[in-house]
Amino acid sequence: MRVLFAFMFFIFFWSNYSFADLKIGQKGKIEFDTFYTFDLSSFYSKKYLERPLKGKGHLFLPKNIGDKKIPLMVLLHTSGGVKSHRETKYAKFFNKLGYAAYIVDTYGTRKCNPSGNSGPWKNCISKITTVDFATDAYQALNRLSSHPNIDTEKVGLIGFSYGANATALALDSNFKDNLNNKNKFILNISVYGDCFLNYADLEKTTGADFHFIIGTKDLQYNKKICDKNFSKIKSSGSSVSEHFLQDGVHAFEANFPVEWLPSSEYPTFTNCDLQFFNDGSYFESETNSKIKMEADVDLKNKYQIRKDFVFKTIKKCYGKGNWMGSQGNILKKNFTLLEDIISKYFN
């Protein structure tokens, strides 16, 4: 009965909150219908329908596009939010290749500002999950599919760090189908994301190819855990390609020089093997730690449960820290790599 009420509420909300049709050449801020999903229990029980949101994002188009239809790359930001030196720079790079680029602002949609000391940053991690990122990715795609300049047969998803982790969840065909989304991504790209995130109930992927890009000096990478979790993605229907940027560190597009950040400042989940289940359970095998997010529990209570689990309970599986900072040469190598990867799908 509650789910039915939520569905009816959504229909009423949507009908009174629909957006105008997108026009040829329209770019800039484009909003979309989305939800505060938070956890897989809320997602698969349809509890999320009771929490509709106005999604925020920015569309970049190549110059002089006219009425031509072109491929689209959807971008998911890091735990630091949308930055001009990262997401915007990549969007403009894709424009130069002749592709449209849409930056999804998952933090902005949920009114979370990660700027400042570790407090705001940790709060955003606690309040916003990869489930929210993946939901926004598909909901944004649904909105942009009506854009006259977008070729819906050629759409890719790329994420960075925290957002990169959501590109793996977006491979789950059950996740996509639960949103009633008829559109799909034909390739999913993770840039210096984690591979410790195991969506345990994955049975079948969307069929999109998965590309995992990481620097050889990025200490987030754990080959044993990556091999195990990538094997599951392969057996579920998607190819997996790993690409290593020699001497690359974490967040190599940063606006500060390369420096060592201990896990006390920026957790490095090197030895963590975290599994998410569709019933809302989290299980970290190295520390044998488990919690469960119940669908009906208030979001504010869930925030604290998640914060304690991520930043306290499983600390023993953290690495000592990681190298992070600006590496212009690695960024150039990544641009070259991305051009080579994406052109095989879009040309």
CSV table of C-alpha atoms in Angstrom, one decimal:
chain,number,residue,atom,x,y,z
A,1,MET,CA,0.0,0.0,0.0
A,2,ARG,CA,2.8,2.4,0.9
A,3,VAL,CA,4.6,1.7,-2.4
A,4,LEU,CA,1.4,2.3,-4.3
A,5,PHE,CA,0.9,5.6,-2.5
A,6,ALA,CA,4.5,6.5,-3.2
A,7,PHE,CA,4.0,5.7,-6.9
A,8,MET,CA,0.8,7.8,-7.1
A,9,PHE,CA,2.6,10.7,-5.3
A,10,PHE,CA,5.4,10.5,-7.8
A,11,ILE,CA,3.0,10.6,-10.8
A,12,PHE,CA,1.2,13.6,-9.3
A,13,PHE,CA,4.5,15.3,-8.5
A,14,TRP,CA,6.0,14.6,-11.9
A,15,SER,CA,2.9,15.8,-13.8
A,16,ASN,CA,3.1,19.1,-11.9
A,17,TYR,CA,6.8,19.4,-12.2
A,18,SER,CA,7.6,18.4,-15.7
A,19,PHE,CA,10.2,20.2,-17.7
A,20,ALA,CA,9.9,22.0,-21.0
A,21,ASP,CA,11.0,20.2,-24.2
A,22,LEU,CA,14.7,20.5,-25.0
A,23,LYS,CA,15.6,22.4,-28.1
A,24,ILE,CA,18.2,22.2,-30.8
A,25,GLY,CA,21.5,23.6,-29.6
A,26,GLN,CA,20.3,23.9,-26.0
A,27,LYS,CA,23.1,23.7,-23.5
A,28,GLY,CA,24.1,24.9,-20.0
A,29,LYS,CA,22.0,24.1,-16.9
A,30,ILE,CA,19.5,21.3,-17.6
A,31,GLU,CA,17.5,19.8,-14.8
A,32,PHE,CA,16.1,16.3,-14.6
A,33,ASP,CA,13.8,14.2,-12.4
A,34,THR,CA,15.6,12.1,-9.8
A,35,PHE,CA,15.3,10.7,-6.3
A,36,TYR,CA,17.1,10.5,-3.0
A,37,THR,CA,17.7,6.7,-3.2
A,38,PHE,CA,20.7,6.4,-0.7
A,39,ASP,CA,20.7,2.6,-0.2
A,40,LEU,CA,19.7,-0.5,-2.3
A,41,SER,CA,17.0,-1.5,0.2
A,42,SER,CA,15.2,1.7,-0.4
A,43,PHE,CA,15.8,1.4,-4.1
A,44,TYR,CA,14.5,-2.1,-4.6
A,45,SER,CA,11.6,-1.7,-2.2
A,46,LYS,CA,10.6,1.5,-4.2
A,47,LYS,CA,10.8,3.5,-1.0
A,48,TYR,CA,12.9,6.0,-2.9
A,49,LEU,CA,9.8,7.1,-4.9
A,50,GLU,CA,8.7,9.0,-1.7
A,51,ARG,CA,11.8,11.2,-2.1
A,52,PRO,CA,11.7,13.0,-5.5
A,53,LEU,CA,14.3,15.6,-6.3
A,54,LYS,CA,15.1,18.1,-9.0
A,55,GLY,CA,18.4,16.9,-10.5
A,56,LYS,CA,21.1,19.4,-11.4
A,57,GLY,CA,23.6,19.3,-14.2
A,58,HIS,CA,25.3,21.1,-17.0
A,59,LEU,CA,25.4,20.2,-20.7
A,60,PHE,CA,28.4,21.2,-22.9
A,61,LEU,CA,28.0,21.1,-26.7
A,62,PRO,CA,30.6,21.5,-29.4
A,63,LYS,CA,30.6,24.8,-31.3
A,64,ASN,CA,28.5,25.2,-34.5
A,65,ILE,CA,26.6,22.0,-33.9
A,66,GLY,CA,23.5,23.0,-35.8
A,67,ASP,CA,20.9,20.2,-35.9
A,68,LYS,CA,23.5,17.4,-36.0
A,69,LYS,CA,23.1,14.4,-33.7
A,70,ILE,CA,26.2,13.5,-31.8
A,71,PRO,CA,27.4,11.0,-29.1
A,72,LEU,CA,27.1,11.9,-25.4
A,73,MET,CA,29.4,11.4,-22.4
A,74,VAL,CA,27.8,11.6,-18.9
A,75,LEU,CA,30.2,12.6,-16.2
A,76,LEU,CA,30.0,11.7,-12.5
A,77,HIS,CA,32.1,13.8,-10.1
A,78,THR,CA,34.5,12.9,-7.2
A,79,SER,CA,33.9,13.1,-3.5
A,80,GLY,CA,35.1,16.7,-3.8
A,81,GLY,CA,32.2,17.7,-6.0
A,82,VAL,CA,32.2,19.3,-9.4
A,83,LYS,CA,35.5,21.2,-10.2
A,84,SER,CA,36.5,23.4,-13.1
A,85,HIS,CA,40.0,21.7,-13.2
A,86,ARG,CA,38.5,18.3,-13.5
A,87,GLU,CA,34.9,17.6,-14.7
A,88,THR,CA,34.6,20.9,-16.7
A,89,LYS,CA,38.1,20.3,-18.3
A,90,TYR,CA,37.0,16.8,-19.3
A,91,ALA,CA,33.7,18.0,-20.7
A,92,LYS,CA,35.5,20.5,-22.9
A,93,PHE,CA,37.9,17.8,-24.0
A,94,PHE,CA,35.0,15.7,-25.1
A,95,ASN,CA,33.5,18.7,-27.0
A,96,LYS,CA,36.8,19.0,-28.9
A,97,LEU,CA,36.4,15.4,-30.0
A,98,GLY,CA,32.9,16.2,-31.3
A,99,TYR,CA,30.9,14.8,-28.4
A,100,ALA,CA,28.4,16.3,-26.1
A,101,ALA,CA,29.2,16.2,-22.4
A,102,TYR,CA,26.8,16.4,-19.4
A,103,ILE,CA,28.2,16.9,-15.9
A,104,VAL,CA,25.8,15.5,-13.2
A,105,ASP,CA,25.9,17.4,-10.0
A,106,THR,CA,24.9,14.7,-7.5
A,107,TYR,CA,26.1,16.8,-4.5
A,108,GLY,CA,24.4,20.0,-5.7
A,109,THR,CA,21.1,18.1,-6.2
A,110,ARG,CA,21.2,17.0,-2.6
A,111,LYS,CA,22.4,20.4,-1.3
A,112,CYS,CA,25.7,19.1,0.1
A,113,ASN,CA,28.9,21.2,-0.1
A,114,PRO,CA,32.1,19.2,0.5
A,115,SER,CA,34.4,22.3,0.7
A,116,GLY,CA,36.4,23.1,3.8
A,117,ASN,CA,38.0,20.7,6.3
A,118,SER,CA,37.3,17.0,6.7
A,119,GLY,CA,33.9,17.7,8.3
A,120,PRO,CA,31.9,18.8,5.3
A,121,TRP,CA,33.7,16.2,3.1
A,122,LYS,CA,32.9,13.3,5.4
A,123,ASN,CA,29.3,14.6,5.7
A,124,CYS,CA,28.8,14.4,2.0
A,125,ILE,CA,30.2,10.9,1.8
A,126,SER,CA,27.9,9.9,4.7
A,127,LYS,CA,24.7,11.5,3.1
A,128,ILE,CA,25.3,10.6,-0.5
A,129,THR,CA,26.1,7.2,-1.9
A,130,THR,CA,27.0,5.5,-5.1
A,131,VAL,CA,23.4,4.5,-5.4
A,132,ASP,CA,22.5,8.2,-5.6
A,133,PHE,CA,25.2,8.7,-8.3
A,134,ALA,CA,24.0,5.8,-10.4
A,135,THR,CA,20.4,6.9,-10.0
A,136,ASP,CA,21.3,10.4,-11.2
A,137,ALA,CA,23.2,9.0,-14.1
A,138,TYR,CA,20.3,7.1,-15.5
A,139,GLN,CA,17.7,9.8,-14.7
A,140,ALA,CA,19.9,12.4,-16.5
A,141,LEU,CA,20.2,10.1,-19.5
A,142,ASN,CA,16.5,9.7,-19.5
A,143,ARG,CA,16.1,13.5,-19.7
A,144,LEU,CA,18.8,14.1,-22.3
A,145,SER,CA,17.5,11.3,-24.5
A,146,SER,CA,14.9,13.8,-25.8
A,147,HIS,CA,17.5,16.4,-26.7
A,148,PRO,CA,17.5,16.8,-30.5
A,149,ASN,CA,21.3,16.9,-30.7
A,150,ILE,CA,21.9,13.6,-28.7
A,151,ASP,CA,22.4,10.3,-30.5
A,152,THR,CA,20.9,8.0,-27.9
A,153,GLU,CA,22.6,4.9,-29.5
A,154,LYS,CA,26.0,6.4,-28.6
A,155,VAL,CA,26.1,7.3,-24.9
A,156,GLY,CA,28.9,6.6,-22.4
A,157,LEU,CA,29.3,7.0,-18.7
A,158,ILE,CA,32.5,8.2,-17.0
A,159,GLY,CA,33.1,8.8,-13.3
A,160,PHE,CA,36.1,10.0,-11.2
A,161,SER,CA,37.0,8.4,-7.8
A,162,TYR,CA,33.8,8.3,-5.8
A,163,GLY,CA,31.7,8.9,-9.0
A,164,ALA,CA,33.8,6.2,-10.7
A,165,ASN,CA,32.5,3.7,-8.2
A,166,ALA,CA,29.0,4.3,-9.4
A,167,THR,CA,29.9,3.3,-13.0
A,168,ALA,CA,30.2,-0.3,-11.7
A,169,LEU,CA,26.8,-0.2,-10.1
A,170,ALA,CA,25.3,1.3,-13.3
A,171,LEU,CA,26.4,-2.0,-15.1
A,172,ASP,CA,23.6,-3.9,-13.2
A,173,SER,CA,20.7,-4.5,-15.6
A,174,ASN,CA,18.3,-4.9,-12.6
A,175,PHE,CA,19.3,-1.5,-11.4
A,176,LYS,CA,18.6,0.1,-14.7
A,177,ASP,CA,15.3,-1.8,-15.2
A,178,ASN,CA,14.1,-0.8,-11.7
A,179,LEU,CA,14.2,2.9,-12.9
A,180,ASN,CA,12.1,1.9,-16.0
A,181,ASN,CA,14.8,3.5,-18.1
A,182,LYS,CA,14.8,2.3,-21.7
A,183,ASN,CA,18.0,4.1,-22.5
A,184,LYS,CA,21.5,2.6,-21.7
A,185,PHE,CA,25.2,3.4,-21.7
A,186,ILE,CA,27.3,1.4,-24.2
A,187,LEU,CA,30.5,1.9,-22.2
A,188,ASN,CA,31.2,2.7,-18.6
A,189,ILE,CA,34.6,4.2,-17.6
A,190,SER,CA,36.1,4.3,-14.1
A,191,VAL,CA,38.9,6.8,-13.7
A,192,TYR,CA,41.0,6.2,-10.5
A,193,GLY,CA,38.0,4.6,-8.8
A,194,ASP,CA,38.0,1.8,-6.3
A,195,CYS,CA,37.5,-1.9,-7.3
A,196,PHE,CA,36.8,-3.0,-3.7
A,197,LEU,CA,33.1,-2.2,-4.2
A,198,ASN,CA,31.4,-5.5,-5.0
A,199,TYR,CA,27.7,-5.3,-5.8
A,200,ALA,CA,27.1,-8.7,-4.5
A,201,ASP,CA,23.7,-9.5,-6.0
A,202,LEU,CA,24.8,-8.7,-9.6
A,203,GLU,CA,23.5,-11.4,-11.9
A,204,LYS,CA,23.3,-9.8,-15.3
A,205,THR,CA,24.9,-6.6,-16.6
A,206,THR,CA,23.6,-4.2,-19.2
A,207,GLY,CA,26.2,-5.6,-21.6
A,208,ALA,CA,28.2,-2.3,-21.6
A,209,ASP,CA,31.9,-2.7,-21.7
A,210,PHE,CA,33.7,-1.6,-18.5
A,211,HIS,CA,37.0,0.3,-18.6
A,212,PHE,CA,39.0,0.8,-15.4
A,213,ILE,CA,41.8,3.4,-15.6
A,214,ILE,CA,44.2,4.0,-12.7
A,215,GLY,CA,47.7,5.2,-12.1
A,216,THR,CA,50.5,2.8,-11.1
A,217,LYS,CA,51.3,4.9,-8.0
A,218,ASP,CA,47.6,5.1,-6.9
A,219,LEU,CA,47.6,3.0,-3.7
A,220,GLN,CA,43.8,2.5,-3.9
A,221,TYR,CA,44.6,-0.4,-6.3
A,222,ASN,CA,44.6,-3.9,-4.8
A,223,LYS,CA,45.1,-6.5,-7.6
A,224,LYS,CA,43.8,-9.4,-5.6
A,225,ILE,CA,40.5,-7.7,-4.8
A,226,CYS,CA,40.2,-6.1,-8.2
A,227,ASP,CA,40.7,-9.4,-10.0
A,228,LYS,CA,38.0,-11.1,-7.9
A,229,ASN,CA,35.4,-8.4,-8.4
A,230,PHE,CA,36.2,-7.8,-12.1
A,231,SER,CA,35.8,-11.6,-12.7
A,232,LYS,CA,32.2,-11.3,-11.4
A,233,ILE,CA,31.5,-8.4,-13.8
A,234,LYS,CA,32.8,-10.5,-16.7
A,235,SER,CA,30.8,-13.6,-15.7
A,236,SER,CA,27.7,-11.4,-15.5
A,237,GLY,CA,27.9,-10.2,-19.1
A,238,SER,CA,30.4,-7.3,-19.5
A,239,SER,CA,33.9,-7.2,-20.8
A,240,VAL,CA,36.5,-5.6,-18.4
A,241,SER,CA,39.6,-3.7,-19.6
A,242,GLU,CA,42.2,-2.4,-17.1
A,243,HIS,CA,44.4,0.5,-18.2
A,244,PHE,CA,47.4,1.6,-16.2
A,245,LEU,CA,48.9,5.1,-16.4
A,246,GLN,CA,52.6,4.8,-15.6
A,247,ASP,CA,53.6,6.8,-12.5
A,248,GLY,CA,50.1,8.3,-12.1
A,249,VAL,CA,48.8,9.1,-8.7
A,250,HIS,CA,45.3,9.5,-7.4
A,251,ALA,CA,43.4,12.6,-8.6
A,252,PHE,CA,46.1,13.6,-11.1
A,253,GLU,CA,44.1,16.6,-12.3
A,254,ALA,CA,44.1,18.2,-8.9
A,255,ASN,CA,44.9,21.9,-8.5
A,256,PHE,CA,47.7,21.3,-5.9
A,257,PRO,CA,51.2,19.7,-6.2
A,258,VAL,CA,51.6,16.0,-5.6
A,259,GLU,CA,51.6,15.3,-1.9
A,260,TRP,CA,51.2,12.4,0.5
A,261,LEU,CA,47.9,12.3,2.3
A,262,PRO,CA,47.6,9.9,5.2
A,263,SER,CA,44.4,7.9,5.7
A,264,SER,CA,43.6,10.1,8.7
A,265,GLU,CA,43.0,12.9,6.2
A,266,TYR,CA,41.8,11.0,3.2
A,267,PRO,CA,41.0,7.3,3.7
A,268,THR,CA,42.7,4.9,1.3
A,269,PHE,CA,40.7,1.7,1.2
A,270,THR,CA,43.6,-0.4,-0.1
A,271,ASN,CA,42.8,-3.6,1.7
A,272,CYS,CA,39.0,-3.2,2.1
A,273,ASP,CA,36.7,-5.6,0.3
A,274,LEU,CA,33.3,-4.1,0.7
A,275,GLN,CA,30.1,-5.9,-0.6
A,276,PHE,CA,26.7,-4.3,-1.1
A,277,PHE,CA,23.6,-6.4,-1.1
A,278,ASN,CA,20.2,-5.5,-2.5
A,279,ASP,CA,18.6,-5.9,0.9
A,280,GLY,CA,20.6,-2.9,2.1
A,281,SER,CA,23.4,-4.8,3.8
A,282,TYR,CA,27.1,-3.8,3.8
A,283,PHE,CA,29.7,-6.4,4.5
A,284,GLU,CA,33.5,-5.8,4.7
A,285,SER,CA,35.3,-9.1,4.6
A,286,GLU,CA,38.7,-8.0,5.9
A,287,THR,CA,37.3,-6.7,9.2
A,288,ASN,CA,34.3,-9.1,9.2
A,289,SER,CA,32.0,-6.0,9.7
A,290,LYS,CA,28.4,-5.8,8.7
A,291,ILE,CA,25.5,-3.3,8.8
A,292,LYS,CA,22.1,-3.2,7.2
A,293,MET,CA,20.2,-0.2,5.9
A,294,GLU,CA,16.5,-0.9,6.4
A,295,ALA,CA,14.2,0.7,3.8
A,296,ASP,CA,11.9,2.3,6.4
A,297,VAL,CA,14.6,3.9,8.6
A,298,ASP,CA,14.8,7.7,8.6
A,299,LEU,CA,17.5,9.0,6.3
A,300,LYS,CA,19.1,11.0,9.1
A,301,ASN,CA,19.6,7.9,11.2
A,302,LYS,CA,21.1,6.1,8.1
A,303,TYR,CA,23.6,9.0,7.6
A,304,GLN,CA,25.1,8.3,11.1
A,305,ILE,CA,25.1,4.6,10.7
A,306,ARG,CA,27.0,4.9,7.4
A,307,LYS,CA,29.4,7.5,8.7
A,308,ASP,CA,30.4,5.3,11.7
A,309,PHE,CA,30.8,2.3,9.5
A,310,VAL,CA,32.9,3.9,6.7
A,311,PHE,CA,35.1,6.1,8.9
A,312,LYS,CA,35.3,4.1,12.2
A,313,THR,CA,34.2,0.5,12.0
A,314,ILE,CA,36.3,-0.6,8.9
A,315,LYS,CA,39.4,1.6,9.6
A,316,LYS,CA,41.5,-1.5,10.1
A,317,CYS,CA,41.3,-2.3,6.3
A,318,TYR,CA,42.6,1.2,5.3
A,319,GLY,CA,46.0,1.6,3.8
A,320,LYS,CA,48.5,4.1,5.2
A,321,GLY,CA,47.5,6.8,2.8
A,322,ASN,CA,47.9,7.8,-0.9
A,323,TRP,CA,49.8,10.1,-3.2
A,324,MET,CA,47.5,12.8,-4.7
A,325,GLY,CA,48.1,15.9,-6.8
A,326,SER,CA,48.5,17.6,-10.2
A,327,GLN,CA,50.3,15.7,-12.9
A,328,GLY,CA,49.9,17.4,-16.2
A,329,ASN,CA,51.7,14.7,-18.2
A,330,ILE,CA,49.5,12.0,-16.8
A,331,LEU,CA,46.4,14.0,-17.6
A,332,LYS,CA,47.6,14.3,-21.2
A,333,LYS,CA,48.2,10.5,-21.3
A,334,ASN,CA,44.7,10.0,-20.0
A,335,PHE,CA,43.2,12.2,-22.6
A,336,THR,CA,45.0,10.2,-25.3
A,337,LEU,CA,43.8,7.0,-23.8
A,338,LEU,CA,40.2,8.2,-23.5
A,339,GLU,CA,40.2,9.3,-27.1
A,340,ASP,CA,41.4,5.9,-28.2
A,341,ILE,CA,38.9,4.0,-26.1
A,342,ILE,CA,35.8,6.1,-26.9
A,343,SER,CA,36.4,6.5,-30.6
A,344,LYS,CA,36.0,2.8,-31.0
A,345,TYR,CA,32.4,3.1,-29.8
A,346,PHE,CA,31.4,6.5,-31.2
A,347,ASN,CA,33.0,6.6,-34.6
